[in-house]
mmCIF file of C-alpha atoms in Angstrom:
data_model
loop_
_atom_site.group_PDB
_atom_site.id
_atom_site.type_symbol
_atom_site.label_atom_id
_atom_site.label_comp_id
_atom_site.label_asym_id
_atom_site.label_seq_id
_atom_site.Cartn_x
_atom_site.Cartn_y
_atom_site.Cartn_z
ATOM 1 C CA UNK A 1 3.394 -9.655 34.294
ATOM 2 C CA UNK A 2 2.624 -13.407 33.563
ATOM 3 C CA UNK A 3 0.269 -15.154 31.134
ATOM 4 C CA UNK A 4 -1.254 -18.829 32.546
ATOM 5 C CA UNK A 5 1.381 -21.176 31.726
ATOM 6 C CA UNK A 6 3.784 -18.922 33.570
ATOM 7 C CA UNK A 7 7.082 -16.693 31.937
ATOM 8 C CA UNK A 8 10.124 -19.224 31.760
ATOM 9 C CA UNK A 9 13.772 -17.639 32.493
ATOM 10 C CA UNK A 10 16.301 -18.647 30.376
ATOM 11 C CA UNK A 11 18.033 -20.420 33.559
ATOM 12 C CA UNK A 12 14.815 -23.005 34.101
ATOM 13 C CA UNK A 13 14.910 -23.588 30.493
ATOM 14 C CA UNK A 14 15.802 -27.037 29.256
ATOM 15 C CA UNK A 15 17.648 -27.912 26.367
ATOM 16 C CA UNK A 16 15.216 -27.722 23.358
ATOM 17 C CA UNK A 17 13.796 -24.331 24.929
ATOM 18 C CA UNK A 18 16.727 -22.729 25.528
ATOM 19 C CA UNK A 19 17.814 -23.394 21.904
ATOM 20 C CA UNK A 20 14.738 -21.646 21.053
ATOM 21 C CA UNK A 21 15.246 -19.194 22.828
ATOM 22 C CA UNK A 22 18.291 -18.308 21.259
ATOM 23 C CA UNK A 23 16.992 -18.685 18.067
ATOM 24 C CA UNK A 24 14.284 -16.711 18.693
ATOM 25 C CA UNK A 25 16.308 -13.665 20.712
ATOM 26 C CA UNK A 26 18.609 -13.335 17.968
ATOM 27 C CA UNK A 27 15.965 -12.810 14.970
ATOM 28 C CA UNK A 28 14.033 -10.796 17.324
ATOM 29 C CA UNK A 29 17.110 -8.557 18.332
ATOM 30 C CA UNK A 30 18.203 -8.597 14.531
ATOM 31 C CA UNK A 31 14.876 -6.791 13.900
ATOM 32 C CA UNK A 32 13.871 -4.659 16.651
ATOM 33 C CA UNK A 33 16.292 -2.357 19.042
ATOM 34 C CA UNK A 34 15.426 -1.184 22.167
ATOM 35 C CA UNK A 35 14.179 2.201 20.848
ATOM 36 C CA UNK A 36 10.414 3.297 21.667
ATOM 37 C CA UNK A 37 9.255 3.024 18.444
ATOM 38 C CA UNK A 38 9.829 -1.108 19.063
ATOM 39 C CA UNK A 39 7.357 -3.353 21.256
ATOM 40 C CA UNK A 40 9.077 -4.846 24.612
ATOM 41 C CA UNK A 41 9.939 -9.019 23.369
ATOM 42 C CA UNK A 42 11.809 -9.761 26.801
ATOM 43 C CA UNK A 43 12.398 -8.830 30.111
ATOM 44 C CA UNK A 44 15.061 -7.586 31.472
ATOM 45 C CA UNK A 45 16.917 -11.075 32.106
ATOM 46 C CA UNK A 46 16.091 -12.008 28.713
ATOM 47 C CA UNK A 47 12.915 -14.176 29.679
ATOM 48 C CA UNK A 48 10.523 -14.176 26.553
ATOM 49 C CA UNK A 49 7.417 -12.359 26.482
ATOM 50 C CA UNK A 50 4.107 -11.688 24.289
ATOM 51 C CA UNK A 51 3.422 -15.015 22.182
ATOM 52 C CA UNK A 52 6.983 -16.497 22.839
ATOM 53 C CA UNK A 53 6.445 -16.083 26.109
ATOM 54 C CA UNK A 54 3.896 -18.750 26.002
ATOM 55 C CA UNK A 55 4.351 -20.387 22.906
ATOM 56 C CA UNK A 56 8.252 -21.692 24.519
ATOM 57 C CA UNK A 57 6.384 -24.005 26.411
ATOM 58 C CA UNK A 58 5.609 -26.095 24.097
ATOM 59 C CA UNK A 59 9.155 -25.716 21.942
ATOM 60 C CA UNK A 60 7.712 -27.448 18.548
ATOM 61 C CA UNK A 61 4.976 -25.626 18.350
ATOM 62 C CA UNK A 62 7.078 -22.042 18.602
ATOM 63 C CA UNK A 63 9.537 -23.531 16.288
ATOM 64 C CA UNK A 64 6.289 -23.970 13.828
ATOM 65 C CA UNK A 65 5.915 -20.489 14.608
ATOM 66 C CA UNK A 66 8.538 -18.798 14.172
ATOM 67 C CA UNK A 67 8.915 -20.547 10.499
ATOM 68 C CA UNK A 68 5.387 -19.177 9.596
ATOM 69 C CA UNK A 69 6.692 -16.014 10.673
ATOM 70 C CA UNK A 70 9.917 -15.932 8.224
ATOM 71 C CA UNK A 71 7.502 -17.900 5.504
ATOM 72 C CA UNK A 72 4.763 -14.899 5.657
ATOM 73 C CA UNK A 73 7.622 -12.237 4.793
ATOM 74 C CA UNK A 74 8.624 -14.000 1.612
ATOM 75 C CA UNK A 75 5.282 -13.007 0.459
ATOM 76 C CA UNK A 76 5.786 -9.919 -2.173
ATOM 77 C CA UNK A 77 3.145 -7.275 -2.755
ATOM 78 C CA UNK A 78 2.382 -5.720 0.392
ATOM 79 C CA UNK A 79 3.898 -3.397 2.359
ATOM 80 C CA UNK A 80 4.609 -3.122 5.943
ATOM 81 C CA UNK A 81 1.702 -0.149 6.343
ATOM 82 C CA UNK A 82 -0.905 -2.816 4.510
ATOM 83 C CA UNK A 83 0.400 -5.829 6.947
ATOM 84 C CA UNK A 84 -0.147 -3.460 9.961
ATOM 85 C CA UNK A 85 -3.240 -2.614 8.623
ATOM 86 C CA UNK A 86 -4.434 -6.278 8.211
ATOM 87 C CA UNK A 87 -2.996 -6.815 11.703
ATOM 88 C CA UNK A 88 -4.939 -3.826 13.397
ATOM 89 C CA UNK A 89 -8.247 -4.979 12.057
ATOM 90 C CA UNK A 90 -7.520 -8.533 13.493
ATOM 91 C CA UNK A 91 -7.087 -6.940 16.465
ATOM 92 C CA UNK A 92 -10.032 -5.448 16.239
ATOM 93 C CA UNK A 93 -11.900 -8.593 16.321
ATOM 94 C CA UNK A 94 -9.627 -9.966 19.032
ATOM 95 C CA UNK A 95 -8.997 -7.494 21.381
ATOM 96 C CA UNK A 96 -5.219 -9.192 22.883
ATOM 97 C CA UNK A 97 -3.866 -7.280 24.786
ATOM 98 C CA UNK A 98 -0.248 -7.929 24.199
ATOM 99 C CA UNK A 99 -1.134 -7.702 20.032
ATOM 100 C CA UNK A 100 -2.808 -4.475 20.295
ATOM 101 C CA UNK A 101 0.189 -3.322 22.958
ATOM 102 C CA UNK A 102 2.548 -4.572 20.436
ATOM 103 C CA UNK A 103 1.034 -3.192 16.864
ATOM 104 C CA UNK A 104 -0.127 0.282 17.881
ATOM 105 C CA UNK A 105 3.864 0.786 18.124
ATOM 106 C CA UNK A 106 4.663 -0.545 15.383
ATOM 107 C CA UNK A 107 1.648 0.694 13.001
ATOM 108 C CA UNK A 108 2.144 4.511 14.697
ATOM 109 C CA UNK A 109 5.746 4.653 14.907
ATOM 110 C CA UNK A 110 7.061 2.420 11.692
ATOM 111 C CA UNK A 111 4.578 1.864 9.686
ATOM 112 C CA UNK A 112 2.827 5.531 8.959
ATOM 113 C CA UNK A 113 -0.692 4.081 10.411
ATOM 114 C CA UNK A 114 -1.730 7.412 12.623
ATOM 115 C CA UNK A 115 -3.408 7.476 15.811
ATOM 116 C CA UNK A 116 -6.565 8.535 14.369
ATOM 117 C CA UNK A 117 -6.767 5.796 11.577
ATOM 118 C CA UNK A 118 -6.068 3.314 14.256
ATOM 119 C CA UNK A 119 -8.383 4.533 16.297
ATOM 120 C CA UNK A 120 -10.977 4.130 13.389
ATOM 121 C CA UNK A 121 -9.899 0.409 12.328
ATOM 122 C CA UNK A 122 -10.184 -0.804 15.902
ATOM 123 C CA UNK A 123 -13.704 0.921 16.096
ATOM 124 C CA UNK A 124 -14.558 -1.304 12.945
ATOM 125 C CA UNK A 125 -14.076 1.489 10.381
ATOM 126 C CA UNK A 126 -12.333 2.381 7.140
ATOM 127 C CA UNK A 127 -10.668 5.720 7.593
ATOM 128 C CA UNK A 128 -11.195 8.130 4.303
ATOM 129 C CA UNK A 129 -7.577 9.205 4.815
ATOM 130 C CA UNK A 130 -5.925 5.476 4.273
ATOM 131 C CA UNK A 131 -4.140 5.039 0.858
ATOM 132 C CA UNK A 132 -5.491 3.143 -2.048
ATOM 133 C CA UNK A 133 -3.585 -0.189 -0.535
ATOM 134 C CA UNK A 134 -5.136 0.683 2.834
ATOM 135 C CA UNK A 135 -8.383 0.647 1.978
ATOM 136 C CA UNK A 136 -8.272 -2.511 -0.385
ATOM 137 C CA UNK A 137 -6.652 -4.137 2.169
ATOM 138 C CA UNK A 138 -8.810 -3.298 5.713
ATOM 139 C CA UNK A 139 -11.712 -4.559 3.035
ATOM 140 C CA UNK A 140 -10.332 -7.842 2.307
ATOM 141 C CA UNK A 141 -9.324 -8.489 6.457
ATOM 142 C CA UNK A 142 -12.422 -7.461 7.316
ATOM 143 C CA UNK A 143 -14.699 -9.418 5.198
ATOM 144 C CA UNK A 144 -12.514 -12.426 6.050
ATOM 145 C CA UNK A 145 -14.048 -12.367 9.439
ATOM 146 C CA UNK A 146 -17.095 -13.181 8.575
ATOM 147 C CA UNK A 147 -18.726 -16.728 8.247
ATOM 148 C CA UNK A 148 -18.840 -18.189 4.690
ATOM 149 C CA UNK A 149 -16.316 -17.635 1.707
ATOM 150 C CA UNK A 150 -14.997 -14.805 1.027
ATOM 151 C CA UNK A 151 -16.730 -12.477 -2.080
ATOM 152 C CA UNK A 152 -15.613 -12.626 -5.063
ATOM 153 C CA UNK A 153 -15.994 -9.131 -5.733
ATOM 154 C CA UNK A 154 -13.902 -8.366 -2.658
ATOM 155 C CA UNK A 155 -11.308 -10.943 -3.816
ATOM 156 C CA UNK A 156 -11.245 -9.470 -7.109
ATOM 157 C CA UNK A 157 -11.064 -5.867 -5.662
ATOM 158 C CA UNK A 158 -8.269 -6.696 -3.787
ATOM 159 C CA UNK A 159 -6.122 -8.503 -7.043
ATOM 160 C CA UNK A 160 -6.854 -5.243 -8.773
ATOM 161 C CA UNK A 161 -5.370 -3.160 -6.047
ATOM 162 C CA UNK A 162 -2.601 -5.131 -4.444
ATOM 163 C CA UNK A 163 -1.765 -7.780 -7.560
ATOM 164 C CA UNK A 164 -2.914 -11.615 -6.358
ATOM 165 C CA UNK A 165 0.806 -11.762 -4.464
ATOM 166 C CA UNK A 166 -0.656 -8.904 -2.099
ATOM 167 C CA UNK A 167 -4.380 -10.128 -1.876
ATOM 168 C CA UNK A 168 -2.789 -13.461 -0.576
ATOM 169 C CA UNK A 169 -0.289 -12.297 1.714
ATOM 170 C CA UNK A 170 -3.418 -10.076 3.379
ATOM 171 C CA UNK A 171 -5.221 -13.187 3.503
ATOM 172 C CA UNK A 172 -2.564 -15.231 4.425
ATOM 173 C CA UNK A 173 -1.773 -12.475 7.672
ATOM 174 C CA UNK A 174 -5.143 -12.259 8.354
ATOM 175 C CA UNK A 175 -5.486 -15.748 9.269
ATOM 176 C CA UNK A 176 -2.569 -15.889 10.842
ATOM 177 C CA UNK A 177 -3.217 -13.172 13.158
ATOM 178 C CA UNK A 178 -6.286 -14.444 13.651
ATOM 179 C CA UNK A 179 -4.377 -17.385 15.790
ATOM 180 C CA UNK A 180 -2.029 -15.028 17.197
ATOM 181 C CA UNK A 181 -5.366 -13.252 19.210
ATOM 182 C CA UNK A 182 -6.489 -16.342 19.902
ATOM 183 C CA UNK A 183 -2.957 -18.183 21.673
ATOM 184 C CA UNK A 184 -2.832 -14.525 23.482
ATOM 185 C CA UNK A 185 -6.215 -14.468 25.035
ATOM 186 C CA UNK A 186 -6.726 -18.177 25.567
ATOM 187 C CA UNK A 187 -3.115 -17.961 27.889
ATOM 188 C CA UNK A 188 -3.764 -14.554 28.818
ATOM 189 C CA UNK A 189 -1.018 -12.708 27.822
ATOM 190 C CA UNK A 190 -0.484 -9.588 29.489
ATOM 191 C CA UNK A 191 1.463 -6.267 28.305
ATOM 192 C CA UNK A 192 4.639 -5.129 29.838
ATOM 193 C CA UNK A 193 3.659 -3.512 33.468
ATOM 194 C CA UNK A 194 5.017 -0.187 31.985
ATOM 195 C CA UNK A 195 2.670 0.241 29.130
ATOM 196 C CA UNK A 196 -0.560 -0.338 30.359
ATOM 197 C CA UNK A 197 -3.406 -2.280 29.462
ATOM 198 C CA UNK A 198 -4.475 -1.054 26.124
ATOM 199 C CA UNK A 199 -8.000 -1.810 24.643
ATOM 200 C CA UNK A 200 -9.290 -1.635 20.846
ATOM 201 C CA UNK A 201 -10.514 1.903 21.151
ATOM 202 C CA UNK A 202 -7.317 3.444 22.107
#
């Protein structure tokens, strides 16, 4: 697997990338084991892969990154099911490989998403059988994809669900997710060779 600036092992690294890279390992290792119910970060000589894996090439701009990352979970009010959820419906609009590789594991096997909900939020549609946060939340992500500010009776819907904490942490994962498809497709980063190539409809 590759993407089109190329995966960088952790011996070609200079200095500024491989301190990144350390940086980066160790919070993603301090999360995520190597059990099946976690996405594949590295290969098996620690090179990076998914968004690191391209984003280490330019080391700032993955520092940036990786901030926005910690900064987004210091948001209260929404759970790790309505994050997924938010996630899988960017996705949807997306269709990167490595993101939709990366958060049907997560969504399926940590977050109590199911296969068939997924299914239905990649296909554009709100399951019945998502909570009361699900559903607020796959509103709000999804009208944020469209052109023009968002409705204020969405917005409002959303506050009364999730509290204005979890409305803006949707909208603040939403967007950011948003750039995650984008870095992913424009570089064209690929899944692990063992997993396939998943699309939005599976």
């Amino acid at each position: 697997m590759s993407s089109r600036l190329g995966l960088l092992q952790p011996s070609s690294l200079n200095a500024e990338q491989k301190s990144l890279h350390d940086e980066v390992t160790q919070s993603i290792r301090s999360r995520w084991d190597d059990s099946p119910s976690s996405p594949q970060f590295f290969l098996d000589d620690g090179t990076l892969i998914g968004p690191y894996g391209a984003l280490i090439h330019h080391a700032e701009v993955a520092r940036q990154f990786q901030a926005m990352v910690r900064a987004l979970h210091t948001i209260p009010g929404l759970s790790m099911y309505g994050r997924e959820i938010t996630i899988a419906v960017a996705g949807s609009r997306s269709h990167a490989a490595y993101e939709l590789y990366a958060h049907h594991i997560i969504a399926t096997q940590r977050a109590g998403i199911t296969e068939a909900e997924l299914y239905e939020i990649h296909a554009g549609k709100c399951p019945s059988t998502l909570t009361e946060e699900g559903k607020a939340v796959f509103e709000l992500a999804t009208a944020l994809g469209q052109p023009g500010v968002l409705d204020q009776a969405i917005y409002d819907r959303a506050v009364h669900v999730l509290g204005r904490d979890g409305a803006a942490a949707t909208i603040h994962y939403a967007g950011f997710y948003s750039y995650v498809g984008t870095i992913l497709n424009g570089f064209d980063v690929q899944v692990p060779e063992a997993a396939g190539a998943p699309t939005a409809n599976s």
